[in-house]
Coordinates of C-alpha atoms in Angstrom, one line a residue:
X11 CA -21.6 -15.7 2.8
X12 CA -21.5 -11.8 2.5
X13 CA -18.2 -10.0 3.4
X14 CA -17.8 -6.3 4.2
X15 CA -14.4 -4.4 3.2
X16 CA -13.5 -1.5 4.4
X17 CA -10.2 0.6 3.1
X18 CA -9.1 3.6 1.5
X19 CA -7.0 7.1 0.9
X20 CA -3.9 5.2 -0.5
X21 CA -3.2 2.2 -2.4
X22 CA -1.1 0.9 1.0
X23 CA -4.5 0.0 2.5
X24 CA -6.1 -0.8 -0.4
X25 CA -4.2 -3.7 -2.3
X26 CA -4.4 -5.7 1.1
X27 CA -8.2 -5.5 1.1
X28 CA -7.8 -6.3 -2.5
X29 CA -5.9 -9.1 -1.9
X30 CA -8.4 -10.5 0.4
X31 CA -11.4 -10.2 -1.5
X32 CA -9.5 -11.9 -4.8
X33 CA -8.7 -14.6 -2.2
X34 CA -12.3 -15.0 -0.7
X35 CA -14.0 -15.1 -4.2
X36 CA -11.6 -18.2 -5.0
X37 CA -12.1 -19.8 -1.5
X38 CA -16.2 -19.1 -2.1
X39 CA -17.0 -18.5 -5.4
X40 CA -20.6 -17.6 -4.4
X41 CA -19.1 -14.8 -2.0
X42 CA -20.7 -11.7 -1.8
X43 CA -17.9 -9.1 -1.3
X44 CA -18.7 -5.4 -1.1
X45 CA -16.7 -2.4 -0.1
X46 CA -17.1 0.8 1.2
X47 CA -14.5 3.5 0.9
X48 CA -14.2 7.5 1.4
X49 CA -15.7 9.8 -1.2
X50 CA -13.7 11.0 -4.2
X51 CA -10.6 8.8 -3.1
X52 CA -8.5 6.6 -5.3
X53 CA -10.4 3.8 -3.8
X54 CA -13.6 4.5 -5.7
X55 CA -11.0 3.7 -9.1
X56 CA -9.2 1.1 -7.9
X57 CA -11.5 -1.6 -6.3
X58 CA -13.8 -1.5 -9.3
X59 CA -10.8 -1.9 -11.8
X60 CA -10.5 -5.6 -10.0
X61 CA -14.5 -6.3 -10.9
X62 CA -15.9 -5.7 -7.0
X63 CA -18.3 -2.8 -5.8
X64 CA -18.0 -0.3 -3.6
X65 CA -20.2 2.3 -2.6
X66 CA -18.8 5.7 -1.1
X67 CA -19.7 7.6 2.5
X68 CA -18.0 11.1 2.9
X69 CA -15.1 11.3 5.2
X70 CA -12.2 13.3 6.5
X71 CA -9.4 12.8 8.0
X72 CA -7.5 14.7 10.6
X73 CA -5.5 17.1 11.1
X74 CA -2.5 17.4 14.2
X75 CA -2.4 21.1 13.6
X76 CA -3.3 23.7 15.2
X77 CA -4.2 26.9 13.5
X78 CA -7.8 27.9 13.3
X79 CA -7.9 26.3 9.9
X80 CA -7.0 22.8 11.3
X81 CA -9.6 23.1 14.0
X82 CA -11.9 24.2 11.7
X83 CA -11.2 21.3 9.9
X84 CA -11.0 19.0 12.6
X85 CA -14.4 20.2 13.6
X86 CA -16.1 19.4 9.6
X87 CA -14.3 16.1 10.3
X88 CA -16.4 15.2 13.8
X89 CA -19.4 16.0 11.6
X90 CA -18.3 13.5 9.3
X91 CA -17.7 10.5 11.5
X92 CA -21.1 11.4 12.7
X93 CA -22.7 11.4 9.7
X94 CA -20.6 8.5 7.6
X95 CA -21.4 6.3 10.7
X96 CA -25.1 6.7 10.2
X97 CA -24.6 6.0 6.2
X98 CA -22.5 2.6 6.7
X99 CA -25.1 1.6 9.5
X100 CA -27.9 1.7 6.8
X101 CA -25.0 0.1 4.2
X102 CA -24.8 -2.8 6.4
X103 CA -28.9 -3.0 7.3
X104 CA -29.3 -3.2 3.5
X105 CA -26.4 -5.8 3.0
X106 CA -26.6 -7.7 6.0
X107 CA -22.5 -9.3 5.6
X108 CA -21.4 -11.7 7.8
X109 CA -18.2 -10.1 8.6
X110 CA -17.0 -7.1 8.0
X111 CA -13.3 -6.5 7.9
X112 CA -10.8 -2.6 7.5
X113 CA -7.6 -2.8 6.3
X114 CA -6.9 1.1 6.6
X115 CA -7.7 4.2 6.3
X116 CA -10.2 6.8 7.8
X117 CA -12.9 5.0 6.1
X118 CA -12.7 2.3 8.3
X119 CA -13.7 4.0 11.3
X120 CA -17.5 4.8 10.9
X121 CA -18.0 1.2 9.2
X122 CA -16.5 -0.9 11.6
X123 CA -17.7 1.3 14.2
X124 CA -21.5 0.6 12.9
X125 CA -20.8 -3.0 12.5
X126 CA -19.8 -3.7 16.1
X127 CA -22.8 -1.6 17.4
X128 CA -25.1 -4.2 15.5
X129 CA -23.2 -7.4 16.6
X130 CA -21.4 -7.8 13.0
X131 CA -18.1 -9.8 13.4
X132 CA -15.7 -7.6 12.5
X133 CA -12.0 -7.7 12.1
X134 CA -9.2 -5.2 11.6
X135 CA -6.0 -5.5 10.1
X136 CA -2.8 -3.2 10.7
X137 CA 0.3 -3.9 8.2
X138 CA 2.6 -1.3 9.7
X139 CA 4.8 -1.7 12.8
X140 CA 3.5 1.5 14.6
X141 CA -0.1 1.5 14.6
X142 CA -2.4 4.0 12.4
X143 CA -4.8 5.9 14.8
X144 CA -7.6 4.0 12.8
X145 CA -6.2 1.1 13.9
X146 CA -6.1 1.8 17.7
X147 CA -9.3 3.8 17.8
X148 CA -11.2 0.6 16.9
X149 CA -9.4 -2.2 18.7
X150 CA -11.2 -2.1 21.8
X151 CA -14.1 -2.2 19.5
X152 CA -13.4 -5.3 17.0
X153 CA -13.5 -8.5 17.6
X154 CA -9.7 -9.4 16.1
X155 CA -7.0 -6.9 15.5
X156 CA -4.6 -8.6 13.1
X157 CA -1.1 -6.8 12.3
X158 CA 1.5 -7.7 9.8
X159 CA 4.7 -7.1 11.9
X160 CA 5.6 -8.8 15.4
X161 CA 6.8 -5.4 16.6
X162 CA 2.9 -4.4 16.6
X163 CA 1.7 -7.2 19.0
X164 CA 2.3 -4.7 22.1
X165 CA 0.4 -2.2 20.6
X166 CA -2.8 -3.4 21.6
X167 CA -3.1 -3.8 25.5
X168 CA -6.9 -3.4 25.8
X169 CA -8.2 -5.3 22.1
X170 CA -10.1 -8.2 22.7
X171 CA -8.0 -10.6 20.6
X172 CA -4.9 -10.2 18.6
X173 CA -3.2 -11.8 15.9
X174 CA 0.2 -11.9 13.9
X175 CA -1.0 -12.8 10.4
X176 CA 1.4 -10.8 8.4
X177 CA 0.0 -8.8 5.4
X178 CA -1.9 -9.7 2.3
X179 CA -0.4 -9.7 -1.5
X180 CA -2.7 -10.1 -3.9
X181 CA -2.7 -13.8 -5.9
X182 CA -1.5 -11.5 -9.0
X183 CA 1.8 -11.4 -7.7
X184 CA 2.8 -15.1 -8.0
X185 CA 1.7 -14.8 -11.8
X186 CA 4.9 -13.8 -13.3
X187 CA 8.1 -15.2 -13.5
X188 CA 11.1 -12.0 -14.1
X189 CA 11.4 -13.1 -18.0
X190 CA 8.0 -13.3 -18.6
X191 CA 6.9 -10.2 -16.9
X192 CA 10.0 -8.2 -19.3
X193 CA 8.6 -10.5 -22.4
X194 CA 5.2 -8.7 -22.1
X195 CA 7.0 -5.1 -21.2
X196 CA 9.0 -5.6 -24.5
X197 CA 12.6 -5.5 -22.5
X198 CA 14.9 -8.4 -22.9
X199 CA 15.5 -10.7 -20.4
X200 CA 19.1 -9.7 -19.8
X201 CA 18.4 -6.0 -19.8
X202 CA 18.4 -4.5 -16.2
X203 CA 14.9 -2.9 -15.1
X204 CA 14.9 -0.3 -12.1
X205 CA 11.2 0.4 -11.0
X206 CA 11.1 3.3 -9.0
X207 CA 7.6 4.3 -7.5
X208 CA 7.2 6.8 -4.3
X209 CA 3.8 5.9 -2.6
X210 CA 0.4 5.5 -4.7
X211 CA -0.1 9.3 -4.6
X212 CA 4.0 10.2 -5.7
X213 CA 5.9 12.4 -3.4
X214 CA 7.4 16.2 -4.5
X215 CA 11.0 15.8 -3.3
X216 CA 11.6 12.4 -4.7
X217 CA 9.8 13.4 -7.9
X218 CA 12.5 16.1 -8.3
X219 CA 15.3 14.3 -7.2
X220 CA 14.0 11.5 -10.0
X221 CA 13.7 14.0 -12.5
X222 CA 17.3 15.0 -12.2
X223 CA 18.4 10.8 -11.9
X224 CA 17.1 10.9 -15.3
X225 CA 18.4 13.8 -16.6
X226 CA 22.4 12.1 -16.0
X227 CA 21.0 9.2 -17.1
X228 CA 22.1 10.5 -20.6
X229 CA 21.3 8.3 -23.7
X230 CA 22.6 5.3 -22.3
X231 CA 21.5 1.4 -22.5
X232 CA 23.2 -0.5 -19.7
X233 CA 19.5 0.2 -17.3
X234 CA 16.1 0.5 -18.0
X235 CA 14.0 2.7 -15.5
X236 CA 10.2 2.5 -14.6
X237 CA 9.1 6.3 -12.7
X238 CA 5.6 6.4 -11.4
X239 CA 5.8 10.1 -11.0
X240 CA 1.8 10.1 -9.0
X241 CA -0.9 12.1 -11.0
X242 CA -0.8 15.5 -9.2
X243 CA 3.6 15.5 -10.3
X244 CA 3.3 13.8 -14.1
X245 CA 2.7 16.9 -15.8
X246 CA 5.0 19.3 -13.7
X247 CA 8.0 16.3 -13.5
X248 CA 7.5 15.2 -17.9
X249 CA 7.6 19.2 -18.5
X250 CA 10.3 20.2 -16.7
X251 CA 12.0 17.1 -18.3
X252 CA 11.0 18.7 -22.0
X253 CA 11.9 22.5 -20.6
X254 CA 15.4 20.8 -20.2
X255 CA 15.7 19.2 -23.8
X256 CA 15.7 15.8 -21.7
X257 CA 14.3 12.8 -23.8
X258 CA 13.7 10.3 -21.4
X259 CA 12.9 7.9 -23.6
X260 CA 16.6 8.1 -25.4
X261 CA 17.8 7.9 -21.7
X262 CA 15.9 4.4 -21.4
X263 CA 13.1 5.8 -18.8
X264 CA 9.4 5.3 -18.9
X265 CA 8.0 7.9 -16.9
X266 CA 4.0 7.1 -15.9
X267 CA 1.7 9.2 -13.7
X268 CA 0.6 5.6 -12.3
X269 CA 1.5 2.0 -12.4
X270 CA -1.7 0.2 -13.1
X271 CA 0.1 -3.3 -14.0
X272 CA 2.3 -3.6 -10.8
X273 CA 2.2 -6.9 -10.1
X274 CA 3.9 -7.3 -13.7
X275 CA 6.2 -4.4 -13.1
X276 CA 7.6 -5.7 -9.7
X277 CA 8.1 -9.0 -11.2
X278 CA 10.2 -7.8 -14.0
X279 CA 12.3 -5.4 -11.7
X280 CA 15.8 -6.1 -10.7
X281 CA 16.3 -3.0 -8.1
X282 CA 13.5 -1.0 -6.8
X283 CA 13.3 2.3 -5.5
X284 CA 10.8 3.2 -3.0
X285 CA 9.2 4.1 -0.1
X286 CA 8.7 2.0 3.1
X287 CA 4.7 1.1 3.7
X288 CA 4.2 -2.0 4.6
X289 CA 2.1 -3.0 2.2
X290 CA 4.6 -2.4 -0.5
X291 CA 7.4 -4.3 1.8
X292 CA 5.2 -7.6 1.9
X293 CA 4.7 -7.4 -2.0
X294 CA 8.5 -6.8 -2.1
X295 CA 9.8 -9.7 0.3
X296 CA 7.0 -12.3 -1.6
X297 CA 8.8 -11.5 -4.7
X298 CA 12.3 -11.6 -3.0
X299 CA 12.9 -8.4 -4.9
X300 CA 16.2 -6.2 -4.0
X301 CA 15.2 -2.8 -2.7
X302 CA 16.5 0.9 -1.8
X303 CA 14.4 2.3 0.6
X304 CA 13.5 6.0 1.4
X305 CA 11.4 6.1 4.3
X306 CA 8.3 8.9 3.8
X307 CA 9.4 11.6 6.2
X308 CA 5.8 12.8 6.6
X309 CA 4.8 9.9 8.5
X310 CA 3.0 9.2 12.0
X311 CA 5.6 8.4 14.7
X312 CA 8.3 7.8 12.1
X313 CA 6.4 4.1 10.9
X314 CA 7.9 3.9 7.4
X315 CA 12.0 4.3 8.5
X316 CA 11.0 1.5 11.5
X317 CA 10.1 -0.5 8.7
X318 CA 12.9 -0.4 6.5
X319 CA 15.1 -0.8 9.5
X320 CA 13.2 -4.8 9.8
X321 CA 14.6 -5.2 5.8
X322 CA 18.4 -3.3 6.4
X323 CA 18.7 -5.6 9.2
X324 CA 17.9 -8.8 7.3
X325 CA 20.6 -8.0 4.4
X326 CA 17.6 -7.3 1.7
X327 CA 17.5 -3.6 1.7
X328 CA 19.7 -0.2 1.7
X329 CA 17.8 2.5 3.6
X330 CA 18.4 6.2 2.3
X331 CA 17.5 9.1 4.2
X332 CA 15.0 11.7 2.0
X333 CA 17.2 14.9 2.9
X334 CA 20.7 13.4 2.4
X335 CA 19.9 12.0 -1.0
X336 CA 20.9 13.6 -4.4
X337 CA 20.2 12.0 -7.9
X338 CA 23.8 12.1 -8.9
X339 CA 24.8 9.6 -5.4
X340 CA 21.7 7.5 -6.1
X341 CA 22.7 7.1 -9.7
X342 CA 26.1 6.0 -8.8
X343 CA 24.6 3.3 -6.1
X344 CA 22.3 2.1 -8.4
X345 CA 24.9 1.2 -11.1
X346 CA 27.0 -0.3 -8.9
X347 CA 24.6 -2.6 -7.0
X348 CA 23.4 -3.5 -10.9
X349 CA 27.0 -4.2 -12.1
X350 CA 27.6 -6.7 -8.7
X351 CA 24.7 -9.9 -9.6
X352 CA 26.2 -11.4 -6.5
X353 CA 25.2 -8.8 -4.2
X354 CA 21.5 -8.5 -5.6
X355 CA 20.8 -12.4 -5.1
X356 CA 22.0 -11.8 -1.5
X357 CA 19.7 -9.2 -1.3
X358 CA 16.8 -11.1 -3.0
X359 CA 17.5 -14.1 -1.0
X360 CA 17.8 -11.9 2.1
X361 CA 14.4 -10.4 1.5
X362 CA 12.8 -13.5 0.6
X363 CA 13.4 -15.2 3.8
X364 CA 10.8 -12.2 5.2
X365 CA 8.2 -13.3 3.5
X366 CA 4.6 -14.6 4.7
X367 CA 3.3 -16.1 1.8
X368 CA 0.1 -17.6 3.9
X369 CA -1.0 -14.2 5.6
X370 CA -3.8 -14.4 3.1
X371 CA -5.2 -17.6 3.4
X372 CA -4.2 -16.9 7.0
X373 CA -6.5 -13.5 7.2
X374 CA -9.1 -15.3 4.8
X375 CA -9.2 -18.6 7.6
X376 CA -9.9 -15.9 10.2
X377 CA -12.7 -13.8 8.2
X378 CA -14.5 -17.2 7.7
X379 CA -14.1 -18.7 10.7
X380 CA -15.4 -15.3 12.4
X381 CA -18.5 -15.3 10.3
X382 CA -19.3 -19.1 11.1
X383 CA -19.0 -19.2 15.1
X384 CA -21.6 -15.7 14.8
X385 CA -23.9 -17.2 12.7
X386 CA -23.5 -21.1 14.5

């Protein structure tokens, strides 16, 4: 069996698609998996850190404004759909895949676009509860749109078939226990770990506000902190930090451009600090893992905050607002939620109970199942 994998631009669509082609080559070893993502993206690092291939077609995305610059863009864009849909086609002639399946991302339009036009079973999956415009752009095209949230069911009047699945995690997830995952950081178990990470690519505002948190930090040992600052704000965040006499690692912080290891990370955590993709919330409820939540403001039709609501709701997560917080507030919350153990295995239990651990075996069932009846 050959499989097809299309997704890109942030690690929120990636992991998924990650975490179905791990699952895939353990259900099949003799799987084929390839995948195809946007030129010069994080994708083209990513997938071929987990051992799979991926070849690259050039596109854009788009742009809702409206200056002659955005048009102009908008315009290079159209040329690129064009163009990227003509380089999957040949992709997919050359690898002939049985299915071929987009987890996100503008990458996914052109390939799953090509796949339907040549009778390919294709499926597409959406983890957020608003759809992407990738997402309903192709679900009158697919043959299955699957979403991760029960909210998105609606969205989709005119697809062919659709599914609640819930959203992949990759199998590296369930591999750590809390005090095994500290053992290999080199924390003790009964020293407090807050991981906070703002989005694969990191975020400006929460960088600064972050770089203040551990600033009044102070040399202290009651918390460790994990800060994925995002490459483009490492430098600018660690030397404003320097220009400040701050040493963060007297103040207990470990301040990375990128977490690499997440999986470990997130197991060792005891609070984390993060945005609201959906992606990140499944990995977060399949650990049971206690969470504030500041919803990306610079989001289509508000997605990330209608998220986190789903979590506040449940009892597993406090949702902050980006432009009411300050690092002296958030410093405060986060010392008290660490000094009340009762109130974080409410939360862990709370966020827990969300979980879908079978939405990849579920997506995986689907893929194969897909690929079968077309080739029956």
């Amino acid at each position: 069996m050959k499989v097809l994998i299309a997704a890109g631009g942030t690690a929120g669509h990636i992991n998924p698609a990650l975490a179905l082609a791990g699952r895939l080559r353990e259900l099949l070893p003799d799987c084929r998996i390839l995948f195809i993502g946007a030129e010069g993206k994080m994708e083209m690092e990513l997938v071929p850190r987990e051992g799979f291939e991926i070849l690259p077609i050039k596109i854009t995305n788009l742009s809702r404004g409206r200056s002659l610059e955005d048009i102009s863009h908008n315009l290079q864009t159209l040329k690129n759909v064009l163009l990227s849909t003509r380089e999957a086609r040949k992709i997919i002639r050359e690898f002939e895949p049985d299915a071929v399946i987009g987890t996100g991302g503008y990458v996914c339009y052109p390939v799953l676009k090509a796949a339907s036009e040549l009778y390919i079973p294709t499926l597409v999956h959406e983890s957020n509860a608003v759809p992407g415009l990738t997402t309903r752009m192709l679900s009158k095209k697919v043959d299955l749109v699957m979403v991760g949230l029960e909210e998105s069911l609606s969205a989709y009047p005119k697809a062919r078939r659709v599914e609640l699945t819930g959203t992949p995690v990759r199998g590296k997830f369930s591999c750590y226990t809390r005090d095994s995952a500290k053992a290999e950081l080199g924390l003790p178990p009964d020293m407090p770990l807050v991981l906070s990470v703002w989005g694969s690519l990191g975020a400006g505002r929460m960088n600064a506000v972050m770089g203040e948190f551990i600033s009044l930090m102070g040399p202290q040992r009651d918390f460790r902190l994990i800060h994925a600052a995002g490459g483009r704000y490492y430098g600018p965040l660690t030397d404003r930090l320097r220009a400040a006499g701050v040493d963060w690692t007297a103040n207990g912080a470990d301040v990375r451009d990128y977490i690499y290891d997440m999986p470990r990370v997130m197991a060792a955590a005891d609070l984390i600090l993060c945005r609201a993709g959906a992606s990140t919330l499944s990995e977060l409820t399949y650990m049971g893992k206690p969470v504030f939540l500041v919803p990306s403001p610079n989001v289509t039709n508000n997605h990330q905050e209608k998220n986190a609501r789903v979590l506040e709701r449940a009892g597993g997560a406090l949702v902050l607002k980006e432009e009411e917080l300050d690092a002296a507030g958030l410093l405060d919350t986060v010392r008290e939620h660490l000094a009340s153990p009762g109130k974080l295995e409410g939360m862990s239990r709370a966020m827990a109970s969300l979980a879908v651990p079978e939405a990849t075996d579920k997506i995986c069932g689907m893929i194969i199942d897909l690929a079968h009846r077309a080739g029956a």
